[in-house]
Short mmCIF file of C-alpha atoms in Angstrom, two decimals:
data_model
loop_
_atom_site.label_atom_id
_atom_site.label_comp_id
_atom_site.label_asym_id
_atom_site.label_seq_id
_atom_site.Cartn_x
_atom_site.Cartn_y
_atom_site.Cartn_z
CA MET S 1 77.41 10.25 -122.62
CA LYS S 2 77.30 14.06 -123.98
CA ARG S 3 74.34 14.94 -122.60
CA LEU S 4 75.42 14.09 -119.30
CA ILE S 5 78.84 15.97 -119.44
CA PHE S 6 76.65 18.86 -120.68
CA LEU S 7 74.21 18.57 -117.37
CA MET S 8 76.98 18.21 -115.31
CA LEU S 9 79.32 21.14 -116.19
CA PRO S 10 77.21 23.85 -114.61
CA ALA S 11 76.64 21.91 -110.96
CA THR S 12 80.63 21.57 -111.31
CA LEU S 13 81.41 25.16 -112.23
CA LEU S 14 78.78 26.14 -109.14
CA TYR S 15 80.62 24.46 -106.99
CA ALA S 16 83.97 25.53 -107.75
CA CYS S 17 82.74 29.03 -107.92
CA ASN S 18 81.38 28.36 -104.43
CA GLN S 19 84.25 26.59 -103.16
CA SER S 20 86.50 29.42 -104.14
CA ALA S 21 84.61 32.35 -102.55
CA THR S 22 84.19 30.38 -99.22
CA ASN S 23 88.11 29.33 -99.27
CA ASP S 24 89.53 32.56 -100.59
CA SER S 25 87.99 35.42 -98.91
CA SER S 26 90.45 37.96 -100.16
CA LYS S 27 89.13 37.67 -103.66
CA MET S 28 85.61 38.23 -102.54
CA GLU S 29 85.85 41.56 -101.32
CA GLY S 30 83.64 43.89 -102.74
CA ASN S 31 81.46 40.65 -103.97
CA THR S 32 78.44 39.71 -101.48
CA LYS S 33 75.55 38.29 -103.73
CA ASP S 34 77.32 34.71 -104.04
CA THR S 35 75.97 32.76 -101.64
CA VAL S 36 75.21 32.76 -97.83
CA ALA S 37 78.39 31.44 -96.77
CA SER S 38 80.45 34.01 -98.73
CA THR S 39 78.84 37.26 -97.70
CA GLN S 40 79.83 35.92 -93.98
CA LYS S 41 83.59 35.79 -95.14
CA VAL S 42 82.94 39.13 -96.65
CA SER S 43 81.70 40.53 -93.69
CA ASP S 44 84.31 39.18 -91.47
CA THR S 45 86.93 40.32 -93.99
CA LEU S 46 85.53 44.06 -94.07
CA ASN S 47 84.89 44.34 -90.22
CA ILE S 48 88.42 45.33 -88.74
CA ASP S 49 87.65 47.05 -86.05
CA ILE S 50 89.92 50.70 -85.59
CA VAL S 51 89.60 50.83 -81.47
CA GLN S 52 90.83 47.41 -81.60
CA THR S 53 93.45 47.61 -83.97
CA SER S 54 94.66 51.23 -83.46
CA PRO S 55 93.74 51.86 -79.30
CA ASN S 56 96.42 54.63 -79.27
CA GLN S 57 94.13 56.50 -81.95
CA ALA S 58 90.61 55.52 -82.14
CA ARG S 59 88.67 55.54 -78.68
CA VAL S 60 84.74 55.39 -78.39
CA LEU S 61 82.99 58.17 -77.16
CA MET S 62 79.31 56.75 -77.44
CA GLU S 63 77.64 53.92 -78.02
CA ASN S 64 74.36 52.23 -77.85
CA GLU S 65 72.58 49.82 -80.47
CA HIS S 66 72.07 52.10 -83.55
CA VAL S 67 75.49 54.29 -83.54
CA ARG S 68 78.96 54.42 -82.42
CA VAL S 69 80.70 57.36 -82.27
CA VAL S 70 84.40 57.19 -82.43
CA GLU S 71 87.03 59.93 -82.05
CA TYR S 72 90.28 59.53 -83.99
CA ALA S 73 93.12 61.35 -83.48
CA VAL S 74 96.58 61.13 -85.10
CA LYS S 75 99.65 62.64 -84.32
CA PRO S 76 102.19 64.41 -87.09
CA GLY S 77 104.35 60.73 -87.90
CA GLU S 78 102.34 58.52 -86.20
CA LYS S 79 100.37 55.26 -88.33
CA ASP S 80 97.54 53.36 -87.16
CA VAL S 81 96.81 49.97 -88.36
CA TRP S 82 95.01 47.99 -91.48
CA HIS S 83 91.23 48.55 -90.55
CA THR S 84 88.05 49.36 -92.00
CA HIS S 85 85.00 51.06 -91.50
CA PRO S 86 81.50 50.61 -91.57
CA PRO S 87 78.48 53.21 -92.97
CA ARG S 88 79.77 56.54 -91.10
CA SER S 89 79.46 60.07 -91.48
CA SER S 90 82.56 62.33 -89.86
CA TYR S 91 83.15 65.38 -88.82
CA VAL S 92 87.00 67.10 -89.06
CA VAL S 93 87.52 68.69 -85.62
CA SER S 94 91.51 69.44 -86.95
CA GLY S 95 93.02 68.71 -90.05
CA GLY S 96 96.09 67.70 -91.63
CA LYS S 97 97.71 66.05 -94.45
CA VAL S 98 97.42 62.09 -94.66
CA LYS S 99 98.71 59.14 -96.68
CA VAL S 100 96.24 56.37 -97.18
CA TYR S 101 97.50 52.98 -98.01
CA SER S 102 95.15 50.47 -99.17
CA GLU S 103 95.40 46.81 -100.03
CA ASN S 104 93.97 47.55 -103.45
CA GLY S 105 96.41 50.19 -104.59
CA GLU S 106 98.79 52.57 -104.34
CA PRO S 107 98.78 55.28 -101.19
CA LYS S 108 97.30 58.54 -101.91
CA ILE S 109 98.40 61.69 -100.14
CA SER S 110 94.98 63.82 -98.97
CA GLU S 111 94.78 67.10 -97.43
CA VAL S 112 91.87 66.71 -94.78
CA LYS S 113 90.20 70.03 -93.96
CA THR S 114 89.17 71.40 -90.69
CA GLY S 115 85.51 71.35 -90.64
CA ALA S 116 84.81 68.81 -93.28
CA SER S 117 82.08 66.34 -92.39
CA SER S 118 81.23 63.53 -94.95
CA TRP S 119 79.70 60.43 -95.47
CA ALA S 120 80.88 57.36 -96.49
CA GLY S 121 79.90 53.61 -96.95
CA GLN S 122 81.38 50.71 -96.07
CA GLY S 123 85.08 51.12 -96.01
CA ALA S 124 88.02 49.31 -97.67
CA LYS S 125 90.62 47.81 -95.63
CA HIS S 126 93.43 50.63 -95.30
CA TYR S 127 95.68 52.66 -92.91
CA VAL S 128 96.74 56.06 -91.96
CA GLU S 129 100.08 57.63 -91.92
CA ASN S 130 99.61 61.82 -90.63
CA ILE S 131 102.59 63.20 -93.11
CA GLY S 132 101.97 66.61 -92.10
CA ASP S 133 103.22 68.86 -89.10
CA THR S 134 99.47 69.38 -87.16
CA ASP S 135 97.57 66.68 -84.64
CA ILE S 136 94.54 65.38 -86.92
CA LYS S 137 91.29 64.85 -84.87
CA ILE S 138 88.03 63.21 -86.58
CA ILE S 139 84.65 62.47 -85.05
CA LEU S 140 83.13 59.10 -87.16
CA THR S 141 79.58 58.05 -85.95
CA GLU S 142 79.44 54.59 -87.32
CA ILE S 143 76.06 53.54 -88.24
CA LYS S 144 75.09 50.27 -86.38
CA SER S 145 71.32 49.44 -87.65
CA MET S 146 68.78 51.82 -89.43
CA HIS S 147 66.00 50.53 -87.49
#
């Protein structure tokens, strides 16, 4: 009997972990190696399109099978809506001061510098508030495919 329990324990734990991963996507963010099902859930949770959630701040300038170029603009006092970003490069056309709200921590205040460019991987869920007195405009080049 002890041997049977010992053999069943790993299978029971694996089943419980997979059930938790497929049923609660909020606990999985950042962990994409569990199962195929959990990878799909992470992908669904992490792909919150800013163009869809914040059409007043984000518009598509160009799109093809490899990239999507998005103009992001937020006026003083404006906030966008919860979203994420795929891997992307960015170029700041006009900068300012923002407060970034993340579901994983305290809001952070940042100075967005005109002329700055950067690369970032998959972005965590967040929203942005322009707390400065200047219009902010950023061009994002989102990567769709590396082929």
